[in-house]
Coordinates of C-alpha atoms and ligand atoms in Angstrom, one line a residue:
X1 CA 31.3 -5.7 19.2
X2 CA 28.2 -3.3 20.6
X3 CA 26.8 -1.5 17.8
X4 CA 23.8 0.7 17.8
X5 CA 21.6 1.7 14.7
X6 CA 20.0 5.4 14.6
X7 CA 17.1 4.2 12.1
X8 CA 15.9 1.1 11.0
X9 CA 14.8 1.7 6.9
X10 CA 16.5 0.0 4.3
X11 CA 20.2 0.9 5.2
X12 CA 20.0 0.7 8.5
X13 CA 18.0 -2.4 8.9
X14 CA 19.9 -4.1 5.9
X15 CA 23.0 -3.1 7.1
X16 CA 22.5 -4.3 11.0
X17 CA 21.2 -7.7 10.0
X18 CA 24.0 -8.0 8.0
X19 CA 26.2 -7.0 11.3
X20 CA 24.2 -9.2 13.6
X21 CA 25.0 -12.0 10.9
X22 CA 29.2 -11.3 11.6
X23 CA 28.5 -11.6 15.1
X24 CA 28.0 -8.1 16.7
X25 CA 24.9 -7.2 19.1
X26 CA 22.9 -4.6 17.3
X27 CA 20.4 -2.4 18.9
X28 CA 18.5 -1.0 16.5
X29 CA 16.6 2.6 17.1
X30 CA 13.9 4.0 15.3
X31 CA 10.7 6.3 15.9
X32 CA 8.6 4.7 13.8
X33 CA 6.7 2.0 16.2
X34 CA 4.7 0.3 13.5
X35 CA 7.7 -0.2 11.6
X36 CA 9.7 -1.5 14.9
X37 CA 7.3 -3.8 15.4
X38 CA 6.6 -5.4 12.1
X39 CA 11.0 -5.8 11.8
X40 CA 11.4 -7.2 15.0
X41 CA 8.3 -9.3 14.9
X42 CA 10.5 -12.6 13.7
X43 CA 7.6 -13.0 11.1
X44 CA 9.4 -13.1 7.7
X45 CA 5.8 -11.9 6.0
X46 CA 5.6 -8.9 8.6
X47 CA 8.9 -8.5 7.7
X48 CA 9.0 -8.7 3.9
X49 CA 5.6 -6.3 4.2
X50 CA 7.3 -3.6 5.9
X51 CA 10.4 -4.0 3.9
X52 CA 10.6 -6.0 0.6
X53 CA 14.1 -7.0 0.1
X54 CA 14.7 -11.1 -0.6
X55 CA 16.6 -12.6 1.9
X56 CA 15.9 -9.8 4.9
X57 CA 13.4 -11.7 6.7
X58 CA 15.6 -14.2 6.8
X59 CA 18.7 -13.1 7.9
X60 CA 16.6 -11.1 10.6
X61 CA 14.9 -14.6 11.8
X62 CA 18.4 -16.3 11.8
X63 CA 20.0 -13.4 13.9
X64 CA 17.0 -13.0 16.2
X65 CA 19.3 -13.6 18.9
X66 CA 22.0 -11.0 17.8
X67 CA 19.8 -8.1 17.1
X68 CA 17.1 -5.9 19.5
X69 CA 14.9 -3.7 17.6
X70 CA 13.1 -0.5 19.7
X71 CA 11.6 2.4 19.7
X72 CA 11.7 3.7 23.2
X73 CA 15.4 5.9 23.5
X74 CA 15.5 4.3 27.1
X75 CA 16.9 1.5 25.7
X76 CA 19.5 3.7 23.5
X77 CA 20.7 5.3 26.7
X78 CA 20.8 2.5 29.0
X79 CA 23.4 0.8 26.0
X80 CA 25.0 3.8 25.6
X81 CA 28.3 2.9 28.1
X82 CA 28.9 -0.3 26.4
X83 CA 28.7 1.0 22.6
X84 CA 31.6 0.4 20.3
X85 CA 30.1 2.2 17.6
X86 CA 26.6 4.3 16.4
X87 CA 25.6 4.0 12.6
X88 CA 23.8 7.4 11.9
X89 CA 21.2 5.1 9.0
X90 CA 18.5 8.5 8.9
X91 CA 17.0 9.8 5.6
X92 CA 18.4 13.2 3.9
X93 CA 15.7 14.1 1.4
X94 CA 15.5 16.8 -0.8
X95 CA 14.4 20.0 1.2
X96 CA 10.9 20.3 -0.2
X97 CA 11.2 24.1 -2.5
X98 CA 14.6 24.0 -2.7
X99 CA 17.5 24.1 -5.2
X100 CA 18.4 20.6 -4.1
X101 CA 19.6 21.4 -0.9
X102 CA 19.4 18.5 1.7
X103 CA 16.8 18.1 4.4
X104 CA 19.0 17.4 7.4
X105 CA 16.8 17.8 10.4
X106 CA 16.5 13.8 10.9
X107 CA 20.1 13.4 10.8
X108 CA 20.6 16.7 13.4
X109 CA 17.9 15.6 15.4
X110 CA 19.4 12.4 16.2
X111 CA 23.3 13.6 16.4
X112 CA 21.8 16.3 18.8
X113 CA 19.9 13.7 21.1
X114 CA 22.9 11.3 20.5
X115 CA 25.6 13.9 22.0
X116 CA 23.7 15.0 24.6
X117 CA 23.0 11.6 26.2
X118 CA 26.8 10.6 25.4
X119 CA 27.4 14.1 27.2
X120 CA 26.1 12.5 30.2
X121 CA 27.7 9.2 30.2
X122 CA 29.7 9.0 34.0
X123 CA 32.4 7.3 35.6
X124 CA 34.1 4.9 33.8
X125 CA 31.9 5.3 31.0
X126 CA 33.2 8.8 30.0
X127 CA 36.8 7.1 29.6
X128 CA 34.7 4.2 26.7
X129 CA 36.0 5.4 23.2
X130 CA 33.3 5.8 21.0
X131 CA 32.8 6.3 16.9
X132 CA 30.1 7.9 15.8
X133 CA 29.6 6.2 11.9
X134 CA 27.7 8.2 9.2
X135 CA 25.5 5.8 6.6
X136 CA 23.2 8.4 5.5
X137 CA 24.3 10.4 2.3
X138 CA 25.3 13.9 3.0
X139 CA 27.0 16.8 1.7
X140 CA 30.3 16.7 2.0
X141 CA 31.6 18.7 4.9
X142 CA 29.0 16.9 6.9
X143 CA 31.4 15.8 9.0
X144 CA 32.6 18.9 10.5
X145 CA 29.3 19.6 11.6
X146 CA 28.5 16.2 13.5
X147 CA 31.9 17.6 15.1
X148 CA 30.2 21.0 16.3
X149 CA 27.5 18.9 17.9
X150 CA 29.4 16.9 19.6
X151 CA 31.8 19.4 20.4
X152 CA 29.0 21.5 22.1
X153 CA 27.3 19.0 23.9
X154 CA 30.8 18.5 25.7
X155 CA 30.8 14.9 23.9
X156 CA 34.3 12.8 25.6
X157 CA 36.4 10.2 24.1
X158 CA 34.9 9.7 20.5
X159 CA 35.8 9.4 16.9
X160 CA 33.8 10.5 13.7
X161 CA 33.8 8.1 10.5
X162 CA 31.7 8.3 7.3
X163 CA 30.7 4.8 6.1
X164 CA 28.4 5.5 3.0
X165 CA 26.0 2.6 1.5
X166 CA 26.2 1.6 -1.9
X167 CA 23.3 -1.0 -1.5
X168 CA 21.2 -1.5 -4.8
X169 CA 17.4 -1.9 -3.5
X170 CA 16.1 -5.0 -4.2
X171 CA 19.0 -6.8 -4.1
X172 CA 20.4 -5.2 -0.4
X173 CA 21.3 -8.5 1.2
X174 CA 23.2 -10.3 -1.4
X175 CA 24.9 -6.9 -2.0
X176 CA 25.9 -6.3 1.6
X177 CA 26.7 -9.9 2.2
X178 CA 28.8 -9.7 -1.1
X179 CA 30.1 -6.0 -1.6
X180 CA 31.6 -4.7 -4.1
X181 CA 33.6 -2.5 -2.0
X182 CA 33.6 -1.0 2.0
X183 CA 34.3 2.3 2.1
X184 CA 35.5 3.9 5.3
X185 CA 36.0 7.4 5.7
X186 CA 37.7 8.6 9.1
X187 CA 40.8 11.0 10.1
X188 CA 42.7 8.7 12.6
X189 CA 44.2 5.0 12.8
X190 CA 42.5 4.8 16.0
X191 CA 39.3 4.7 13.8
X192 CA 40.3 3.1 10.9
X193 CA 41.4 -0.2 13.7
X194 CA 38.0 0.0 15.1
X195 CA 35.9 0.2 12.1
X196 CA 38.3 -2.7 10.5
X197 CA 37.3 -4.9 13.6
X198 CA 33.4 -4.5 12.6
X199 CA 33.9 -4.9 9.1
X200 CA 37.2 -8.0 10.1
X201 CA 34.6 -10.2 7.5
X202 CA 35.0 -8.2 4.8
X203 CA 38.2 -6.7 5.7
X204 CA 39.9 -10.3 5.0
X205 CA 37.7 -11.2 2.2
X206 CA 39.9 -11.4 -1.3
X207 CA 36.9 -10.1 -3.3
X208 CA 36.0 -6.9 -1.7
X209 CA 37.9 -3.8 -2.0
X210 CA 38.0 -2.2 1.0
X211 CA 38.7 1.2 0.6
X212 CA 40.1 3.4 3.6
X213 CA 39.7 7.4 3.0
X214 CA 39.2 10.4 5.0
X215 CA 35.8 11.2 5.6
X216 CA 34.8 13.8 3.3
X217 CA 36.1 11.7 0.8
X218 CA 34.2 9.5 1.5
X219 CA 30.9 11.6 1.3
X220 CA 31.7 13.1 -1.9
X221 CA 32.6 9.6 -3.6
X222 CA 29.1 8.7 -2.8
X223 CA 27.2 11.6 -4.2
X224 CA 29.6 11.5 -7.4
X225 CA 29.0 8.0 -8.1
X226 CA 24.8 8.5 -7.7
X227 CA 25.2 11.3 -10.1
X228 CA 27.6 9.4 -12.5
X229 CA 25.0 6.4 -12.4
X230 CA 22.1 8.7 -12.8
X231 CA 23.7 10.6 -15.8
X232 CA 24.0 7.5 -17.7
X233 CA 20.6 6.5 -17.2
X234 CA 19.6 10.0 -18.5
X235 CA 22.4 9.8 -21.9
X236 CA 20.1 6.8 -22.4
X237 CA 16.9 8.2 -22.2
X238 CA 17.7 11.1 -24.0
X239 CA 20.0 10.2 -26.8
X240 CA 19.9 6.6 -27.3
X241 CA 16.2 6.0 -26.5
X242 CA 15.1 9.3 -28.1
X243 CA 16.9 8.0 -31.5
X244 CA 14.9 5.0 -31.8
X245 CA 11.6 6.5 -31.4
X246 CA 13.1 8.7 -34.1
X247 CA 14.0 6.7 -37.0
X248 CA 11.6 3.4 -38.1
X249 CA 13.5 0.3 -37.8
X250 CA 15.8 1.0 -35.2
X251 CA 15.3 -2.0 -32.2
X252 CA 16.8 -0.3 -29.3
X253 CA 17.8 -4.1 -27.6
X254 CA 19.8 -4.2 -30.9
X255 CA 21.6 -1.0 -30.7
X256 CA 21.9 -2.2 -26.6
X257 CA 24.1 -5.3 -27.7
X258 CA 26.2 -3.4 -29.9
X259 CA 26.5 -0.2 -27.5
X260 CA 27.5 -2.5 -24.4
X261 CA 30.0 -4.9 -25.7
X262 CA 32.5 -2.1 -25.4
X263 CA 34.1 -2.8 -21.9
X264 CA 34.6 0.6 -22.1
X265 CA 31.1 1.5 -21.7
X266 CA 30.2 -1.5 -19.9
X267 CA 26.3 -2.3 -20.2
X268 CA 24.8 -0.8 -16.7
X269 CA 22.2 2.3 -17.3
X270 CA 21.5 0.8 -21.1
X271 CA 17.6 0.4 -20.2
X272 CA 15.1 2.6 -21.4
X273 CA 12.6 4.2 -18.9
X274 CA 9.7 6.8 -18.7
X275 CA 11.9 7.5 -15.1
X276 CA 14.3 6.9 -13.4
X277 CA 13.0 7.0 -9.8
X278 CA 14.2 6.1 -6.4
X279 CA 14.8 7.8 -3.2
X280 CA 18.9 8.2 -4.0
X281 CA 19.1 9.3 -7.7
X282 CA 17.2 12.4 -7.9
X283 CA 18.3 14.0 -4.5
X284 CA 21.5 13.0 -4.6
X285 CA 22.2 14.7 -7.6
X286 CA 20.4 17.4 -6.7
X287 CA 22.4 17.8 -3.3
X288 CA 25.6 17.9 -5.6
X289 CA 24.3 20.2 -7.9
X290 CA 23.4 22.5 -5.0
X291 CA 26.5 22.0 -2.9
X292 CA 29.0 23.1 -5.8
X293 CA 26.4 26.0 -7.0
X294 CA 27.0 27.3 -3.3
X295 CA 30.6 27.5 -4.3
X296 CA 29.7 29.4 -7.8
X297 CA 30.6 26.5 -9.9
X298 CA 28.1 26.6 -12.9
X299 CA 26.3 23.3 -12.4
X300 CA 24.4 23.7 -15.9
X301 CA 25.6 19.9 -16.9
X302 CA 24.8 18.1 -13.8
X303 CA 21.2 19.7 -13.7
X304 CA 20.8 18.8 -17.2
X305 CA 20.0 15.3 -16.1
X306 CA 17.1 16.3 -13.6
X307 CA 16.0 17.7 -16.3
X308 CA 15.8 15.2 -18.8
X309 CA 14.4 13.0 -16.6
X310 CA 11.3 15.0 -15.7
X311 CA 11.0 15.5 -19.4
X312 CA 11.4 11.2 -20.7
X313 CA 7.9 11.5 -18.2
X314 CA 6.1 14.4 -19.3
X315 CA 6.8 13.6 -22.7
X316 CA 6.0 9.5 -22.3
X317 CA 3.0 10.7 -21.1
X318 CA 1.6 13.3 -23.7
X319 CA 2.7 11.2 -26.3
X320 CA -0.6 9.5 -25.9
X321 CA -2.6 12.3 -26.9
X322 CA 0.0 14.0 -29.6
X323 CA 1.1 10.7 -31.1
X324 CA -2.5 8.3 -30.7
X325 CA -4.9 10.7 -30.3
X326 CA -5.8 9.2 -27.0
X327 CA -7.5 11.3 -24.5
X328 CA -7.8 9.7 -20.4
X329 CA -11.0 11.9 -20.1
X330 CA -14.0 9.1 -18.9
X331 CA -11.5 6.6 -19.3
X332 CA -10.5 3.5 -16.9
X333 CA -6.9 3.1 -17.3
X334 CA -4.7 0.3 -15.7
X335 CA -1.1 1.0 -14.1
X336 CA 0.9 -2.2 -14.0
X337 CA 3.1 -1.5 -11.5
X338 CA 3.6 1.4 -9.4
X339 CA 7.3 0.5 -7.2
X340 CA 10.0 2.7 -8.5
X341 CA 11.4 -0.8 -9.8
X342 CA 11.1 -4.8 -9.6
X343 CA 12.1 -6.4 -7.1
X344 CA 11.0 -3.5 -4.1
X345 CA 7.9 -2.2 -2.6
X346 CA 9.8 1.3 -2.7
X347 CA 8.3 3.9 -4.3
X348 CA 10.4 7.2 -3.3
X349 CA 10.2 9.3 -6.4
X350 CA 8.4 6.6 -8.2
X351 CA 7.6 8.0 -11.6
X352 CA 3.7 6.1 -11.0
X353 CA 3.3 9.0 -8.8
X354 CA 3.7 11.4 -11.2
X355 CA 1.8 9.6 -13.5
X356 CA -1.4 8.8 -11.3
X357 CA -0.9 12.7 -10.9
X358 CA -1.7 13.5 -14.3
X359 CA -4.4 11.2 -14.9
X360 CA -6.3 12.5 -12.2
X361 CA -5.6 16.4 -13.7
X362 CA -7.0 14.5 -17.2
X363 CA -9.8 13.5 -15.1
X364 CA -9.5 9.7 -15.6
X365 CA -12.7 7.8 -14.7
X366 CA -10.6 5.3 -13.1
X367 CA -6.9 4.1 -12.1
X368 CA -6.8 0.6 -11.9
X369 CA -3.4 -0.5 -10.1
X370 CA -2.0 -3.5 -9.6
X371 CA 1.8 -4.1 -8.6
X372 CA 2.9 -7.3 -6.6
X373 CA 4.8 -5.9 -3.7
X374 CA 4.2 -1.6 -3.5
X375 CA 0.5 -1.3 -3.4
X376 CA 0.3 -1.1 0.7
X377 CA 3.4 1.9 0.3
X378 CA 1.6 3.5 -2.7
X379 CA -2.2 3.9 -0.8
X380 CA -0.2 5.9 1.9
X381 CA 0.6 8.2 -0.9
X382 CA -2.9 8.4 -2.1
X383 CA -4.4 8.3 0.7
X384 CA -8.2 9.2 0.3
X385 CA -8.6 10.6 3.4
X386 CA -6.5 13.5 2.7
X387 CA -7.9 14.2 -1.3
X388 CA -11.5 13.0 -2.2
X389 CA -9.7 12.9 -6.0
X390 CA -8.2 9.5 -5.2
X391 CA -11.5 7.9 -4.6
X392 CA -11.2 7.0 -8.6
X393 CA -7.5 5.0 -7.6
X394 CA -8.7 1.5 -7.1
X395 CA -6.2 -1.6 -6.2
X396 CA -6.2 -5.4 -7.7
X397 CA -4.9 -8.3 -6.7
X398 CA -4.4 -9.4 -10.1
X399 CA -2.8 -8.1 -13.6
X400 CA -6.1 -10.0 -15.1
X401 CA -8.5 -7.8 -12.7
X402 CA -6.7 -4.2 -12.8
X403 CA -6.5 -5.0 -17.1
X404 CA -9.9 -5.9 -17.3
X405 CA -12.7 -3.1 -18.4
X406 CA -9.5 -0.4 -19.3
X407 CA -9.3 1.5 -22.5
X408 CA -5.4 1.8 -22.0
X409 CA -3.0 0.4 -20.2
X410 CA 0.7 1.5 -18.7
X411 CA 3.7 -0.5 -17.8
X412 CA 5.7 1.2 -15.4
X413 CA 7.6 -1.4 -13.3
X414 CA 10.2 -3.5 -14.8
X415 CA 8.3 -6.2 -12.6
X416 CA 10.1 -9.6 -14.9
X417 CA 6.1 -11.1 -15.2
X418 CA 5.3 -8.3 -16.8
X419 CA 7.0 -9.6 -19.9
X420 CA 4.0 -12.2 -20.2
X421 CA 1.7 -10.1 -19.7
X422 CA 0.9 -9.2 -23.7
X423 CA -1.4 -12.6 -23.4
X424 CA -3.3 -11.2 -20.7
X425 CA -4.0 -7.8 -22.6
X426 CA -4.8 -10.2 -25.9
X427 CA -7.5 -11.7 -23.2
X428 CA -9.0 -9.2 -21.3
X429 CA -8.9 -6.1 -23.4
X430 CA -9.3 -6.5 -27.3
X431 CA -8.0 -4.0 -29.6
X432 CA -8.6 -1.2 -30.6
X433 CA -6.9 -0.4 -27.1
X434 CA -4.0 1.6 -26.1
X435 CA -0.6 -0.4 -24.6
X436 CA 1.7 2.1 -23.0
X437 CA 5.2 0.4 -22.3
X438 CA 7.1 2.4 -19.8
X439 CA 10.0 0.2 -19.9
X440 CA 9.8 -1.9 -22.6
X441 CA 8.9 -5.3 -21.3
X442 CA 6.6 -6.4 -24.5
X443 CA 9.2 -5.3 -27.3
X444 CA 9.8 -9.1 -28.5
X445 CA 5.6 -8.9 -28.5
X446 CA 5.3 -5.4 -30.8
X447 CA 5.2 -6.9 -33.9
X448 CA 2.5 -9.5 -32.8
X449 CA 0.2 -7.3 -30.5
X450 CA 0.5 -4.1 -33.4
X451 CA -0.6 -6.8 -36.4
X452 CA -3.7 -7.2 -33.8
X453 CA -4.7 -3.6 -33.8
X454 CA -3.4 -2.0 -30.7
X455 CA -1.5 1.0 -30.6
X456 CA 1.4 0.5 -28.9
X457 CA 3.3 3.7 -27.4
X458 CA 6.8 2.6 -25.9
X459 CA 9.8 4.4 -24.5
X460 CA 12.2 3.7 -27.4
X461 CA 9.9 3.1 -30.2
X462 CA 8.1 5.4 -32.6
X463 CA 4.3 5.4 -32.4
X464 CA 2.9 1.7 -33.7
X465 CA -0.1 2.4 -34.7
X466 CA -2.7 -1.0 -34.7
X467 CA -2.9 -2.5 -37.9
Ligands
NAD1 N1 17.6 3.3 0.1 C1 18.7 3.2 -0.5 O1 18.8 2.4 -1.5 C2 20.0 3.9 -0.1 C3 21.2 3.5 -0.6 C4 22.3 4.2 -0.2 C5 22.2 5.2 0.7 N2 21.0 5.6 1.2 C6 21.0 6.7 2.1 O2 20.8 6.2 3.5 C7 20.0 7.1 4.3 C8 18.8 6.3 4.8 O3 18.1 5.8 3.7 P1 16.9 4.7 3.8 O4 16.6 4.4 2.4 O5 17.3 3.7 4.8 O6 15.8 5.7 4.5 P2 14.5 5.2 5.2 O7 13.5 6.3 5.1 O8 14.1 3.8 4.6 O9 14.9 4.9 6.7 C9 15.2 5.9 7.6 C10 14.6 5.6 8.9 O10 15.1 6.6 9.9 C11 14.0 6.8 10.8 N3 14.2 8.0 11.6 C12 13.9 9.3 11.3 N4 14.3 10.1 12.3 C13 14.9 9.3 13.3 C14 15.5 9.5 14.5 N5 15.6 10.7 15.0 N6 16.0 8.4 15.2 C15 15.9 7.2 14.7 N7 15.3 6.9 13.5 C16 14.8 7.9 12.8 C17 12.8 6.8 9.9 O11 11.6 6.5 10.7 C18 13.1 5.7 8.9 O12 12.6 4.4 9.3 C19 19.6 8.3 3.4 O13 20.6 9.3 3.5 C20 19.8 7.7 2.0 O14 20.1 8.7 1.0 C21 19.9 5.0 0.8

């Protein structure tokens, strides 16, 4: 089938490869040239630059023949006849000083361009049934408004589906070559038949639930099962975690194993974090939060984890000073990783931001960073052009190099190396010095590295004070 991508990030590009891969001819639109260029390059290290996901470059390089990437909307309309189908793949962040409403003026300004060049398809054309499939999370009457603008635009001969993504970053390709589950959202068969032909390889498959729903449905599943997801991680944090740093002798990866062997329970969201980051969590919740407040529902409990989360940071972070005594003033300080997680260069909502945020207010003398895959994403966030205060942010190519001359260090990336990386510390920075484990990748090394004499402040742990 013809299939045109509106947006080439890390659904939509994920997603068409994994199209192109089934056979379809994707073209695949976006605005941002740079990032056009370096996905349709058919470099894998371009590729993997601009988006780090294992197995992308890949699939891309495989499909070259299968997919077209651009960024000049002549090409959208001169394919615009032939199209089967349009996935709408645009972001929906959180409307900067609101109460978690969304920021849908991507997504409209793409619908609106969209419908107005449909508008003017002619002939024969006209008669070419068309579905127009949402990716991007929205709120849930969505729908009815890609309707209006179509509707308005005197849009002929097309359908409206909702098709959210449940990839897990960092692991997008295996997860959207094996899925979990498909979830289609759309009011007629005519739909559902069309959207069963695109997805015929997973539609057959015996291991994924494909699950067929009408579209608001569909839009509300998503948002409920970010929240659900993003509650747990906070109920973590903020019971579990905050019990162990509580009492002495409490392991938290022991009261994991007992916690998680109920099936009930099951063992996803038992990790303890100073964050939990991401571009989903936070603004998906948020978007629920401020869609049923709309309605007057009191959304005390669901806010209750944004909270929490913002708190496990702030109070991570002051727990140097209250709990060690440790103040960043004059102080070079290295951040060992800065993606919101391993395994992405990602770092939407990254809790390192909010981190290298405070340091600089603390007056830091310098932020040594070092991450394997996010520091290229991270400098466009501190950029020094725009604040002479980042001047004191420097990046290394090394954990070795960004440890080396620090009075303190801070984990903050599950990044699996890290676990090793209590040898490194032992080498390059001897005690008395501060460890700060964000996510508790040295725990089997406490005992050893506290006996040494550093103080060791870790999500999960009470203060252990150097011996
Ligand atoms: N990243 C995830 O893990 C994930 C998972 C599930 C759902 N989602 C949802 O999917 C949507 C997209 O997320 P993402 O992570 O791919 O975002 P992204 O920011 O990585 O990609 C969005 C792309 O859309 C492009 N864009 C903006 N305006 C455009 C326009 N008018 N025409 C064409 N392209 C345009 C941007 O340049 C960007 O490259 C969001 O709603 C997000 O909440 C994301």
């Amino acid at each position: 089938m013809k299939l045109l991508y509106l947006g080439a990030g890390f659904v939509g590009t994920c997603s068409a490869a994994v199209m192109a891969d089934s056979g379809h001819d994707i073209l695949i639109y976006d605005i941002d040239q740079i990032k056009i260029k370096m996905l349709g390059s058919g470099d894998r290290d371009l590729i993997q630059n601009c988006l780090f996901e294992d197995g992308l470059g890949d699939l891309l390089v495989q499909n070259k023949d299968q997919i077209k990437f651009s960024s000049d909307y002549n090409d959208v309309v001169k394919n615009l006849d032939t199209l089967d189908a349009v996935f709408m793949c645009l972001p929906t962040p959180e409307k900067k000083g609101s109460k978690g409403e969304s920021d849908l003026s991507y997504y409209y300004l793409a619908a609106e361009e969209l419908a107005k060049n449909l508008a003017k398809r002619n002939g024969e054309a006209q008669n070419k049934y068309i579905v127009i499939i949402n990716k991007s999370t929205v709120p849930i009457e969505m729908i009815d408004e890609t309707e209006k603008i179509m509707k308005k635009h005197g849009v002929k001969n097309f359908g409206l589906a909702s098709n959210p993504e449940f990839l897990v970053e960092g692991k997008a390709i295996y997860g959207s070559l094996k899925p979990d589950r498909i979830v289609i959202g759309a009011w007629t068969e005519e739909d559902f038949k069309i959207i069963r032909n695109i997805y015929q390889r997973f539609y057959s498959s015996p291991t994924v639930k494909y699950i067929e729903v009408n579209p608001k449905e569909a839009a509300a599943g998503k948002l409920l099962a970010n929240y659900y997801l993003f509650s747990k991680l906070a109920i973590c944090y903020d019971v579990i975690g905050r019990t162990c740093e509580t009492f002495d002798n409490l392991q938290f990866e022991n009261l994991r194993k007992i916690i998680s062997t109920d099936p009930r329970l099951g063992s996803w969201g038992l990790f303890d974090s100073f964050f939990a980051g991401g571009s989903c969590f936070i603004k998906d919740t948020a978007s629920l939060a401020y869609q049923l407040e709309e309605k007057g529902v009191d959304v005390s409990y669901i806010k209750e984890s944004l909270r929490i989360n913002n708190f496990q940071c702030d109070n991570f972070y002051n727990r140097a000073g209250s709990e060690a005594q440790f103040s960043f003033k004059n102080k070079a300080v290295a951040i060992l990783g800065v993606a919101f997680k391993r395994d992405t260069n990602d770092v939407r909502n990254s809790g390192a931001i909010e981190i290298v945020n405070k340091l600089l207010d603390d007056q830091v003398k310098e932020i040594k960073i070092y991450d394997p895959a996010a520091m290229w994403m991270f400098k466009k966030v501190f950029d020094v052009e725009k604040d002479s205060r980042y001047k004191v942010i420097n990046y290394y190519n090394s954990e070795k190099d960004s440890l080396s001359g620090t009075s303190a260090c801070m984990i903050l990336t599950d990044w699996p190396k890290f676990r090793e990386i209590g040898s490194v510390i032992k080498q390059k920075c001897p005690a008395p010095y501060l460890i700060m484990d964000g996510r508790r990748m040295l725990s089997a090394q406490f005992d050893e590295l506290q006996n040494l004499g550093y103080d060791i402040i870790a999500v999960g742990s009470p203060f252990l004070k150097g011996k």
